[in-house]
PDB file of C-alpha atoms and ligand atoms in Angstrom:
ATOM      1  CA  MET D  58     -20.408   8.186 -15.017  1.00  0.00           C
ATOM      2  CA  ASN D  59     -22.254   6.801 -12.047  1.00  0.00           C
ATOM      3  CA  ASP D  60     -20.649   8.102  -8.870  1.00  0.00           C
ATOM      4  CA  GLU D  61     -20.347   4.691  -7.236  1.00  0.00           C
ATOM      5  CA  ILE D  62     -18.720   3.142 -10.304  1.00  0.00           C
ATOM      6  CA  ASN D  63     -16.048   5.861 -10.246  1.00  0.00           C
ATOM      7  CA  LYS D  64     -15.039   4.885  -6.709  1.00  0.00           C
ATOM      8  CA  ALA D  65     -11.929   2.605  -6.854  1.00  0.00           C
ATOM      9  CA  ILE D  66     -12.885   1.291  -3.382  1.00  0.00           C
ATOM     10  CA  GLU D  67     -15.931   1.755  -1.231  1.00  0.00           C
ATOM     11  CA  ILE D  68     -15.953   0.195   2.217  1.00  0.00           C
ATOM     12  CA  GLU D  69     -19.117   0.231   4.227  1.00  0.00           C
ATOM     13  CA  ASN D  70     -19.581  -0.817   7.812  1.00  0.00           C
ATOM     14  CA  LEU D  71     -16.692  -3.191   7.675  1.00  0.00           C
ATOM     15  CA  ASN D  72     -15.965  -5.251  10.804  1.00  0.00           C
ATOM     16  CA  LYS D  73     -13.440  -8.100  11.034  1.00  0.00           C
ATOM     17  CA  THR D  74     -13.106 -10.610  13.838  1.00  0.00           C
ATOM     18  CA  PHE D  75     -10.727 -13.554  13.942  1.00  0.00           C
ATOM     19  CA  LYS D  76     -12.109 -16.646  15.669  1.00  0.00           C
ATOM     20  CA  MET D  77      -9.542 -18.510  17.635  1.00  0.00           C
ATOM     21  CA  ASP D  78      -9.571 -21.356  20.146  1.00  0.00           C
ATOM     22  CA  SER D  79      -8.948 -18.778  22.867  1.00  0.00           C
ATOM     23  CA  GLY D  80     -11.940 -16.671  21.815  1.00  0.00           C
ATOM     24  CA  GLU D  81     -12.638 -13.895  19.327  1.00  0.00           C
ATOM     25  CA  LEU D  82     -10.326 -11.116  18.379  1.00  0.00           C
ATOM     26  CA  THR D  83     -11.918  -7.995  16.833  1.00  0.00           C
ATOM     27  CA  VAL D  84      -9.338  -6.449  14.570  1.00  0.00           C
ATOM     28  CA  LEU D  85     -11.255  -3.767  12.618  1.00  0.00           C
ATOM     29  CA  LYS D  86     -14.413  -1.964  13.601  1.00  0.00           C
ATOM     30  CA  ASP D  87     -16.930   0.173  11.780  1.00  0.00           C
ATOM     31  CA  ILE D  88     -14.687   1.031   8.804  1.00  0.00           C
ATOM     32  CA  ASN D  89     -16.275   3.303   6.278  1.00  0.00           C
ATOM     33  CA  LEU D  90     -13.977   4.549   3.622  1.00  0.00           C
ATOM     34  CA  CYS D  91     -14.008   5.635  -0.027  1.00  0.00           C
ATOM     35  CA  VAL D  92     -10.972   5.740  -2.241  1.00  0.00           C
ATOM     36  CA  GLU D  93     -11.293   7.776  -5.424  1.00  0.00           C
ATOM     37  CA  ASP D  94     -10.157   6.469  -8.815  1.00  0.00           C
ATOM     38  CA  GLY D  95      -6.502   7.623  -9.207  1.00  0.00           C
ATOM     39  CA  GLU D  96      -6.165   8.717  -5.632  1.00  0.00           C
ATOM     40  CA  PHE D  97      -3.005   8.102  -3.513  1.00  0.00           C
ATOM     41  CA  LEU D  98      -4.269   7.152  -0.065  1.00  0.00           C
ATOM     42  CA  SER D  99      -1.976   6.557   2.877  1.00  0.00           C
ATOM     43  CA  ILE D 100      -2.983   4.550   5.932  1.00  0.00           C
ATOM     44  CA  VAL D 101      -1.086   4.791   9.277  1.00  0.00           C
ATOM     45  CA  GLY D 102      -1.745   3.048  12.513  1.00  0.00           C
ATOM     46  CA  SER D 103       0.154   1.275  15.252  1.00  0.00           C
ATOM     47  CA  SER D 104       1.356  -2.283  14.977  1.00  0.00           C
ATOM     48  CA  GLY D 105      -1.400  -4.899  15.174  1.00  0.00           C
ATOM     49  CA  CYS D 106      -4.319  -2.452  14.447  1.00  0.00           C
ATOM     50  CA  GLY D 107      -5.357  -4.370  11.384  1.00  0.00           C
ATOM     51  CA  LYS D 108      -3.688  -2.526   8.443  1.00  0.00           C
ATOM     52  CA  SER D 109      -2.466  -5.686   6.678  1.00  0.00           C
ATOM     53  CA  THR D 110      -5.715  -7.434   7.374  1.00  0.00           C
ATOM     54  CA  LEU D 111      -7.588  -4.537   5.734  1.00  0.00           C
ATOM     55  CA  LEU D 112      -5.391  -4.662   2.624  1.00  0.00           C
ATOM     56  CA  ARG D 113      -5.891  -8.475   2.467  1.00  0.00           C
ATOM     57  CA  MET D 114      -9.581  -7.937   2.416  1.00  0.00           C
ATOM     58  CA  ILE D 115      -9.395  -5.252  -0.266  1.00  0.00           C
ATOM     59  CA  VAL D 116      -7.204  -7.446  -2.490  1.00  0.00           C
ATOM     60  CA  GLY D 117      -9.622 -10.305  -1.958  1.00  0.00           C
ATOM     61  CA  LEU D 118      -7.436 -12.751  -0.014  1.00  0.00           C
ATOM     62  CA  ASP D 119      -9.770 -12.688   3.011  1.00  0.00           C
ATOM     63  CA  ARG D 120     -13.528 -12.596   2.587  1.00  0.00           C
ATOM     64  CA  ASP D 121     -14.502 -13.511   6.077  1.00  0.00           C
ATOM     65  CA  TYR D 122     -15.863 -10.141   7.334  1.00  0.00           C
ATOM     66  CA  SER D 123     -19.112  -8.291   7.877  1.00  0.00           C
ATOM     67  CA  GLY D 124     -19.963  -5.190   5.851  1.00  0.00           C
ATOM     68  CA  SER D 125     -19.209  -4.579   2.202  1.00  0.00           C
ATOM     69  CA  ILE D 126     -16.224  -3.744  -0.041  1.00  0.00           C
ATOM     70  CA  LEU D 127     -16.944  -2.610  -3.551  1.00  0.00           C
ATOM     71  CA  SER D 128     -14.421  -1.905  -6.224  1.00  0.00           C
ATOM     72  CA  TYR D 129     -15.738   0.244  -9.080  1.00  0.00           C
ATOM     73  CA  GLY D 130     -19.257  -0.529  -7.893  1.00  0.00           C
ATOM     74  CA  LYS D 131     -18.794  -4.353  -7.814  1.00  0.00           C
ATOM     75  CA  PRO D 132     -18.322  -6.537  -4.706  1.00  0.00           C
ATOM     76  CA  ILE D 133     -14.875  -8.003  -4.303  1.00  0.00           C
ATOM     77  CA  GLU D 134     -15.198 -11.759  -4.662  1.00  0.00           C
ATOM     78  CA  GLY D 135     -11.630 -12.813  -4.636  1.00  0.00           C
ATOM     79  CA  SER D 136      -8.228 -11.714  -5.944  1.00  0.00           C
ATOM     80  CA  GLY D 137      -8.199 -10.319  -9.514  1.00  0.00           C
ATOM     81  CA  VAL D 138      -5.747  -8.750 -11.960  1.00  0.00           C
ATOM     82  CA  ASP D 139      -7.349  -5.396 -11.475  1.00  0.00           C
ATOM     83  CA  ARG D 140      -5.846  -5.252  -7.910  1.00  0.00           C
ATOM     84  CA  GLY D 141      -2.127  -5.846  -7.226  1.00  0.00           C
ATOM     85  CA  MET D 142      -0.431  -6.079  -3.852  1.00  0.00           C
ATOM     86  CA  ILE D 143       3.090  -5.605  -2.579  1.00  0.00           C
ATOM     87  CA  PHE D 144       3.450  -7.415   0.688  1.00  0.00           C
ATOM     88  CA  GLN D 145       5.193  -6.372   3.881  1.00  0.00           C
ATOM     89  CA  GLU D 146       7.806  -9.117   3.347  1.00  0.00           C
ATOM     90  CA  SER D 147       9.520  -9.820   0.056  1.00  0.00           C
ATOM     91  CA  ARG D 148       7.762 -12.665  -1.756  1.00  0.00           C
ATOM     92  CA  LEU D 149      10.044 -13.160  -4.702  1.00  0.00           C
ATOM     93  CA  PHE D 150      10.908 -16.654  -5.589  1.00  0.00           C
ATOM     94  CA  PRO D 151      14.641 -17.069  -4.898  1.00  0.00           C
ATOM     95  CA  TRP D 152      14.993 -19.861  -7.507  1.00  0.00           C
ATOM     96  CA  LEU D 153      13.580 -17.836 -10.369  1.00  0.00           C
ATOM     97  CA  THR D 154      15.388 -15.048 -12.236  1.00  0.00           C
ATOM     98  CA  VAL D 155      14.131 -11.479 -11.998  1.00  0.00           C
ATOM     99  CA  GLU D 156      12.314 -11.738 -15.404  1.00  0.00           C
ATOM    100  CA  LYS D 157      10.685 -14.979 -14.437  1.00  0.00           C
ATOM    101  CA  ASN D 158       9.604 -13.542 -11.130  1.00  0.00           C
ATOM    102  CA  ILE D 159       8.044 -10.571 -12.831  1.00  0.00           C
ATOM    103  CA  ALA D 160       6.321 -12.798 -15.410  1.00  0.00           C
ATOM    104  CA  PHE D 161       4.935 -15.183 -12.816  1.00  0.00           C
ATOM    105  CA  GLY D 162       1.417 -13.638 -12.602  1.00  0.00           C
ATOM    106  CA  ILE D 163       0.828 -13.171 -16.318  1.00  0.00           C
ATOM    107  CA  SER D 164      -2.017 -15.280 -17.715  1.00  0.00           C
ATOM    108  CA  LYS D 165      -0.975 -18.537 -19.391  1.00  0.00           C
ATOM    109  CA  LYS D 166      -2.957 -17.405 -22.486  1.00  0.00           C
ATOM    110  CA  VAL D 167      -0.445 -14.625 -23.196  1.00  0.00           C
ATOM    111  CA  SER D 168       2.073 -15.573 -25.931  1.00  0.00           C
ATOM    112  CA  SER D 169       5.717 -15.835 -24.869  1.00  0.00           C
ATOM    113  CA  SER D 170       6.808 -12.942 -27.139  1.00  0.00           C
ATOM    114  CA  ARG D 171       4.149 -10.640 -25.627  1.00  0.00           C
ATOM    115  CA  LYS D 172       5.143 -11.877 -22.155  1.00  0.00           C
ATOM    116  CA  LYS D 173       8.735 -10.767 -22.898  1.00  0.00           C
ATOM    117  CA  GLU D 174       7.550  -7.422 -24.069  1.00  0.00           C
ATOM    118  CA  LEU D 175       5.483  -6.874 -20.918  1.00  0.00           C
ATOM    119  CA  VAL D 176       8.346  -7.930 -18.656  1.00  0.00           C
ATOM    120  CA  ASN D 177      10.804  -5.585 -20.439  1.00  0.00           C
ATOM    121  CA  GLU D 178       8.339  -2.713 -20.134  1.00  0.00           C
ATOM    122  CA  GLN D 179       8.154  -3.250 -16.385  1.00  0.00           C
ATOM    123  CA  LEU D 180      11.892  -3.722 -15.944  1.00  0.00           C
ATOM    124  CA  GLU D 181      12.350  -0.376 -17.739  1.00  0.00           C
ATOM    125  CA  LEU D 182       9.752   1.307 -15.555  1.00  0.00           C
ATOM    126  CA  VAL D 183      11.617   0.354 -12.379  1.00  0.00           C
ATOM    127  CA  GLY D 184      15.028   0.941 -13.931  1.00  0.00           C
ATOM    128  CA  LEU D 185      16.393  -2.645 -13.698  1.00  0.00           C
ATOM    129  CA  SER D 186      16.487  -3.757 -17.371  1.00  0.00           C
ATOM    130  CA  SER D 187      20.137  -4.960 -16.966  1.00  0.00           C
ATOM    131  CA  PHE D 188      19.198  -7.284 -14.139  1.00  0.00           C
ATOM    132  CA  ALA D 189      16.702  -9.430 -15.998  1.00  0.00           C
ATOM    133  CA  LYS D 190      18.779 -12.593 -15.701  1.00  0.00           C
ATOM    134  CA  ALA D 191      19.824 -11.996 -12.090  1.00  0.00           C
ATOM    135  CA  TYR D 192      18.454 -13.931  -9.150  1.00  0.00           C
ATOM    136  CA  PRO D 193      16.826 -12.207  -6.114  1.00  0.00           C
ATOM    137  CA  GLY D 194      19.818 -13.195  -3.950  1.00  0.00           C
ATOM    138  CA  GLN D 195      22.049 -11.114  -6.134  1.00  0.00           C
ATOM    139  CA  LEU D 196      19.986  -7.934  -5.580  1.00  0.00           C
ATOM    140  CA  SER D 197      19.965  -5.249  -2.855  1.00  0.00           C
ATOM    141  CA  GLY D 198      16.874  -4.774  -0.690  1.00  0.00           C
ATOM    142  CA  GLY D 199      15.771  -1.754  -2.663  1.00  0.00           C
ATOM    143  CA  MET D 200      16.236  -3.564  -5.984  1.00  0.00           C
ATOM    144  CA  LYS D 201      14.124  -6.550  -4.646  1.00  0.00           C
ATOM    145  CA  GLN D 202      11.346  -4.118  -3.721  1.00  0.00           C
ATOM    146  CA  ARG D 203      11.449  -2.567  -7.216  1.00  0.00           C
ATOM    147  CA  ILE D 204      11.068  -6.099  -8.646  1.00  0.00           C
ATOM    148  CA  SER D 205       8.185  -6.667  -6.322  1.00  0.00           C
ATOM    149  CA  ILE D 206       6.660  -3.417  -7.686  1.00  0.00           C
ATOM    150  CA  ALA D 207       7.231  -4.564 -11.310  1.00  0.00           C
ATOM    151  CA  ARG D 208       5.664  -7.950 -10.562  1.00  0.00           C
ATOM    152  CA  ALA D 209       2.598  -6.364  -9.034  1.00  0.00           C
ATOM    153  CA  LEU D 210       2.262  -3.963 -11.938  1.00  0.00           C
ATOM    154  CA  ILE D 211       2.620  -6.525 -14.727  1.00  0.00           C
ATOM    155  CA  ASN D 212      -1.122  -7.016 -15.171  1.00  0.00           C
ATOM    156  CA  LYS D 213      -1.655  -3.242 -15.196  1.00  0.00           C
ATOM    157  CA  PRO D 214      -3.851  -3.289 -12.060  1.00  0.00           C
ATOM    158  CA  LYS D 215      -6.205  -0.314 -11.583  1.00  0.00           C
ATOM    159  CA  ILE D 216      -5.442  -0.445  -7.866  1.00  0.00           C
ATOM    160  CA  LEU D 217      -2.096  -1.129  -6.213  1.00  0.00           C
ATOM    161  CA  LEU D 218      -2.035  -2.005  -2.551  1.00  0.00           C
ATOM    162  CA  LEU D 219       1.270  -1.419  -0.771  1.00  0.00           C
ATOM    163  CA  ASP D 220       1.799  -2.893   2.649  1.00  0.00           C
ATOM    164  CA  GLU D 221       4.882  -1.138   4.204  1.00  0.00           C
ATOM    165  CA  PRO D 222       6.809  -1.740   1.059  1.00  0.00           C
ATOM    166  CA  PHE D 223       9.866   0.234   2.117  1.00  0.00           C
ATOM    167  CA  GLY D 224       9.861  -0.662   5.774  1.00  0.00           C
ATOM    168  CA  ALA D 225      13.116  -2.632   5.601  1.00  0.00           C
ATOM    169  CA  LEU D 226      15.087  -0.160   3.523  1.00  0.00           C
ATOM    170  CA  ASP D 227      17.562   2.477   4.673  1.00  0.00           C
ATOM    171  CA  ALA D 228      16.495   6.137   4.690  1.00  0.00           C
ATOM    172  CA  MET D 229      18.154   7.101   1.382  1.00  0.00           C
ATOM    173  CA  THR D 230      16.882   4.052  -0.485  1.00  0.00           C
ATOM    174  CA  ARG D 231      13.464   4.682   0.951  1.00  0.00           C
ATOM    175  CA  ILE D 232      13.355   8.215  -0.360  1.00  0.00           C
ATOM    176  CA  ASN D 233      14.468   7.015  -3.812  1.00  0.00           C
ATOM    177  CA  MET D 234      11.685   4.384  -3.788  1.00  0.00           C
ATOM    178  CA  GLN D 235       9.079   6.992  -2.812  1.00  0.00           C
ATOM    179  CA  GLN D 236      10.108   8.915  -5.944  1.00  0.00           C
ATOM    180  CA  GLU D 237       9.819   5.847  -8.012  1.00  0.00           C
ATOM    181  CA  ILE D 238       6.410   4.992  -6.795  1.00  0.00           C
ATOM    182  CA  LEU D 239       5.286   8.576  -7.373  1.00  0.00           C
ATOM    183  CA  LYS D 240       6.578   8.426 -10.944  1.00  0.00           C
ATOM    184  CA  ILE D 241       4.624   5.210 -11.566  1.00  0.00           C
ATOM    185  CA  TRP D 242       1.522   6.742  -9.974  1.00  0.00           C
ATOM    186  CA  GLU D 243       1.758   9.783 -12.270  1.00  0.00           C
ATOM    187  CA  LYS D 244       2.515   7.794 -15.376  1.00  0.00           C
ATOM    188  CA  GLU D 245       0.107   4.836 -14.937  1.00  0.00           C
ATOM    189  CA  LYS D 246      -2.651   6.676 -13.000  1.00  0.00           C
ATOM    190  CA  THR D 247      -2.922   3.635 -10.733  1.00  0.00           C
ATOM    191  CA  THR D 248      -4.970   4.104  -7.582  1.00  0.00           C
ATOM    192  CA  MET D 249      -2.506   3.595  -4.678  1.00  0.00           C
ATOM    193  CA  ILE D 250      -3.343   2.534  -1.177  1.00  0.00           C
ATOM    194  CA  LEU D 251      -0.178   2.601   1.032  1.00  0.00           C
ATOM    195  CA  VAL D 252       0.140   1.278   4.504  1.00  0.00           C
ATOM    196  CA  THR D 253       3.135   2.710   6.337  1.00  0.00           C
ATOM    197  CA  HIS D 254       4.477   3.306   9.863  1.00  0.00           C
ATOM    198  CA  ASP D 255       6.340   6.344   8.579  1.00  0.00           C
ATOM    199  CA  ILE D 256       4.300   9.495   9.006  1.00  0.00           C
ATOM    200  CA  ASP D 257       6.690  11.492   6.836  1.00  0.00           C
ATOM    201  CA  GLU D 258       6.238   8.992   4.022  1.00  0.00           C
ATOM    202  CA  ALA D 259       2.400   8.966   4.451  1.00  0.00           C
ATOM    203  CA  VAL D 260       2.243  12.750   4.144  1.00  0.00           C
ATOM    204  CA  TYR D 261       4.846  12.972   1.365  1.00  0.00           C
ATOM    205  CA  LEU D 262       2.897  10.477  -0.897  1.00  0.00           C
ATOM    206  CA  GLY D 263      -0.751  10.664   0.110  1.00  0.00           C
ATOM    207  CA  ASN D 264      -3.602  12.842  -1.104  1.00  0.00           C
ATOM    208  CA  ARG D 265      -5.107  11.911   2.261  1.00  0.00           C
ATOM    209  CA  VAL D 266      -3.807  10.114   5.363  1.00  0.00           C
ATOM    210  CA  VAL D 267      -6.157   7.777   7.150  1.00  0.00           C
ATOM    211  CA  VAL D 268      -5.235   7.373  10.880  1.00  0.00           C
ATOM    212  CA  LEU D 269      -6.359   4.182  12.456  1.00  0.00           C
ATOM    213  CA  SER D 270      -6.733   3.707  16.173  1.00  0.00           C
ATOM    214  CA  SER D 271      -4.966   0.841  17.967  1.00  0.00           C
ATOM    215  CA  ARG D 272      -6.737  -2.521  17.866  1.00  0.00           C
ATOM    216  CA  PRO D 273      -9.602  -2.772  17.126  1.00  0.00           C
ATOM    217  CA  GLY D 274      -8.658  -0.470  14.314  1.00  0.00           C
ATOM    218  CA  ARG D 275     -11.256   2.279  13.703  1.00  0.00           C
ATOM    219  CA  ILE D 276     -10.837   5.274  11.584  1.00  0.00           C
ATOM    220  CA  LYS D 277      -9.714   7.965  14.013  1.00  0.00           C
ATOM    221  CA  LYS D 278      -9.091  10.733  11.563  1.00  0.00           C
ATOM    222  CA  ILE D 279      -8.689  11.404   7.880  1.00  0.00           C
ATOM    223  CA  VAL D 280      -6.190  14.164   7.139  1.00  0.00           C
ATOM    224  CA  PRO D 281      -6.234  15.745   3.735  1.00  0.00           C
ATOM    225  CA  VAL D 282      -2.810  16.629   2.338  1.00  0.00           C
ATOM    226  CA  GLU D 283      -3.601  19.610   0.086  1.00  0.00           C
ATOM    227  CA  LEU D 284      -0.028  20.395  -0.880  1.00  0.00           C
ATOM    228  CA  SER D 285       1.170  20.706  -4.453  1.00  0.00           C
ATOM    229  CA  ARG D 286       3.705  18.271  -5.874  1.00  0.00           C
ATOM    230  CA  PRO D 287       6.626  17.876  -5.804  1.00  0.00           C
ATOM    231  CA  ARG D 288       6.319  18.326  -2.110  1.00  0.00           C
ATOM    232  CA  ASP D 289       8.900  19.976   0.034  1.00  0.00           C
ATOM    233  CA  ARG D 290       9.514  18.133   3.344  1.00  0.00           C
ATOM    234  CA  SER D 291      10.965  21.211   4.953  1.00  0.00           C
ATOM    235  CA  ASN D 292       7.900  23.252   4.126  1.00  0.00           C
ATOM    236  CA  TYR D 293       5.945  24.696   7.075  1.00  0.00           C
ATOM    237  CA  ASP D 294       2.590  23.243   5.975  1.00  0.00           C
ATOM    238  CA  PHE D 295       4.200  19.771   5.376  1.00  0.00           C
ATOM    239  CA  THR D 296       5.613  19.824   8.924  1.00  0.00           C
ATOM    240  CA  TYR D 297       2.276  21.072  10.317  1.00  0.00           C
ATOM    241  CA  ILE D 298       0.304  18.217   8.689  1.00  0.00           C
ATOM    242  CA  LYS D 299       2.896  15.691  10.060  1.00  0.00           C
ATOM    243  CA  SER D 300       2.546  17.106  13.557  1.00  0.00           C
ATOM    244  CA  GLN D 301      -1.253  16.808  13.320  1.00  0.00           C
ATOM    245  CA  ILE D 302      -0.876  13.091  12.706  1.00  0.00           C
ATOM    246  CA  TYR D 303       1.848  12.621  15.324  1.00  0.00           C
ATOM    247  CA  ASN D 304      -0.511  14.114  17.875  1.00  0.00           C
ATOM    248  CA  GLU D 305      -3.018  11.372  17.125  1.00  0.00           C
ATOM    249  CA  PHE D 306      -0.442   8.789  18.305  1.00  0.00           C
ATOM    250  CA  PHE D 307       1.744  10.364  20.960  1.00  0.00           C
ATOM    251  CA  THR D 308       0.320  11.740  24.107  1.00  0.00           C
ATOM    252  CA  LYS D 309       2.939  13.241  26.280  1.00  0.00           C
ATOM    253  CA  VAL D 310       2.937  11.783  29.778  1.00  0.00           C
ATOM    254  CA  GLU D 311       4.846  12.727  32.873  1.00  0.00           C
ATOM    255  CA  ASN D 312       8.070  11.118  31.744  1.00  0.00           C
ATOM    256  CA  PRO D 313       8.981  12.975  28.560  1.00  0.00           C
ATOM    257  CA  PHE D 314      10.793   9.932  27.211  1.00  0.00           C
ATOM    258  CA  SER D 315       7.749   7.689  27.511  1.00  0.00           C
ATOM    259  CA  TYR D 316       5.023   7.940  24.866  1.00  0.00           C
ATOM    260  CA  ASN D 317       1.708   6.178  24.502  1.00  0.00           C
ATOM    261  CA  ILE D 318       1.231   4.680  20.953  1.00  0.00           C
TER     262      ILE D 318
HETATM  263  N1  ATP A  65      -4.896 -15.248  10.470  1.00  0.00           N
HETATM  264  C1  ATP A  65      -4.996 -14.709  11.651  1.00  0.00           C
HETATM  265  N2  ATP A  65      -5.535 -15.315  12.702  1.00  0.00           N
HETATM  266  C2  ATP A  65      -5.669 -14.750  13.915  1.00  0.00           C
HETATM  267  N3  ATP A  65      -5.340 -13.464  14.210  1.00  0.00           N
HETATM  268  C3  ATP A  65      -4.747 -12.734  13.175  1.00  0.00           C
HETATM  269  C4  ATP A  65      -4.504 -13.335  11.906  1.00  0.00           C
HETATM  270  N4  ATP A  65      -3.962 -12.396  11.069  1.00  0.00           N
HETATM  271  C5  ATP A  65      -3.778 -11.319  11.883  1.00  0.00           C
HETATM  272  N5  ATP A  65      -4.285 -11.584  13.147  1.00  0.00           N
HETATM  273  C6  ATP A  65      -4.299 -10.606  14.284  1.00  0.00           C
HETATM  274  O1  ATP A  65      -4.917  -9.473  13.806  1.00  0.00           O
HETATM  275  C7  ATP A  65      -4.279  -8.335  14.318  1.00  0.00           C
HETATM  276  C8  ATP A  65      -4.024  -7.376  13.206  1.00  0.00           C
HETATM  277  O2  ATP A  65      -2.965  -7.892  12.412  1.00  0.00           O
HETATM  278  P1  ATP A  65      -2.379  -7.142  11.152  1.00  0.00           P
HETATM  279  O3  ATP A  65      -1.407  -8.021  10.570  1.00  0.00           O
HETATM  280  O4  ATP A  65      -3.521  -6.741  10.234  1.00  0.00           O
HETATM  281  O5  ATP A  65      -1.816  -5.867  11.856  1.00  0.00           O
HETATM  282  P2  ATP A  65      -0.987  -4.665  11.262  1.00  0.00           P
HETATM  283  O6  ATP A  65      -1.736  -3.427  11.586  1.00  0.00           O
HETATM  284  O7  ATP A  65      -0.696  -4.925   9.801  1.00  0.00           O
HETATM  285  O8  ATP A  65       0.386  -4.628  12.114  1.00  0.00           O
HETATM  286  P3  ATP A  65       1.870  -4.356  11.680  1.00  0.00           P
HETATM  287  O9  ATP A  65       1.976  -2.860  11.586  1.00  0.00           O
HETATM  288  O10 ATP A  65       2.696  -4.899  12.788  1.00  0.00           O
HETATM  289  O11 ATP A  65       2.134  -5.031  10.385  1.00  0.00           O
HETATM  290  C9  ATP A  65      -3.121  -8.764  15.128  1.00  0.00           C
HETATM  291  O12 ATP A  65      -3.406  -8.770  16.480  1.00  0.00           O
HETATM  292  C10 ATP A  65      -2.851 -10.155  14.612  1.00  0.00           C
HETATM  293  O13 ATP A  65      -2.347 -10.974  15.634  1.00  0.00           O
HETATM  294 MG1   MG A  66       1.009  -5.298   8.740  1.00  0.00          MG
END
């Protein structure tokens, strides 16, 4: 297979500037990045460095940039069923049941019996089959995120973009959700691109961790995580990789309680 076609995402010389009344705001600068088919890529960077903007461009929601973004060799010309996204904030419709939320993105052409089948498959995958008729307001934060994952996976996207999907969850639920997403990654072979503030999560899940500089976001470093799975968070190599990434953000200054991010 042609090498370029095998790349899930290929970003070349990407620059993004927002034009506002008060002037221009450059958010991303000189981004060059390839994501392999089936890879799990983590992206970390400080708040406001352009992570969500980057995902929005990859998913096709923002096309106002310079440079190029290809997916399997083709330019991204808008959103498509081959790319799913889980947003930073929950976007479930509170007035629809769980099953209707999950079915929302399925093409109108799909028969209702097939639709039901697809929804049930997803509910099973995220372990919430018994909540099909519940409303989002009746679910915990972790359950809502699992429904968001099911909804994003309903069209079997080749690429799943995750924008801080577990940011609002407590530590235990977060660890469970990380296991769930790994299970899906292993089963479905979906290419995953995860944005997170949590360095531990980035290293635990990613094949590589991209470190972005503060705004304008540039690629500061790409750290490979060559550790076998399942990974052990207490392992020396795991901790060492984490510390390498921490060092990109935190520079010790005179006051030991004050850090520069
Ligand atoms: N539609 C917009 N118009 C103008 N500026 C925008 C717009 N969207 C984002 N920005 C600006 O672009 C910068 C990057 O925003 P973005 O949401 O990508 O950051 P982020 O890295 O995802 O931050 P966080 O970690 O807090 O989610 C911010 O300074 C933000 O104010
Ligand atoms: Mg963001």
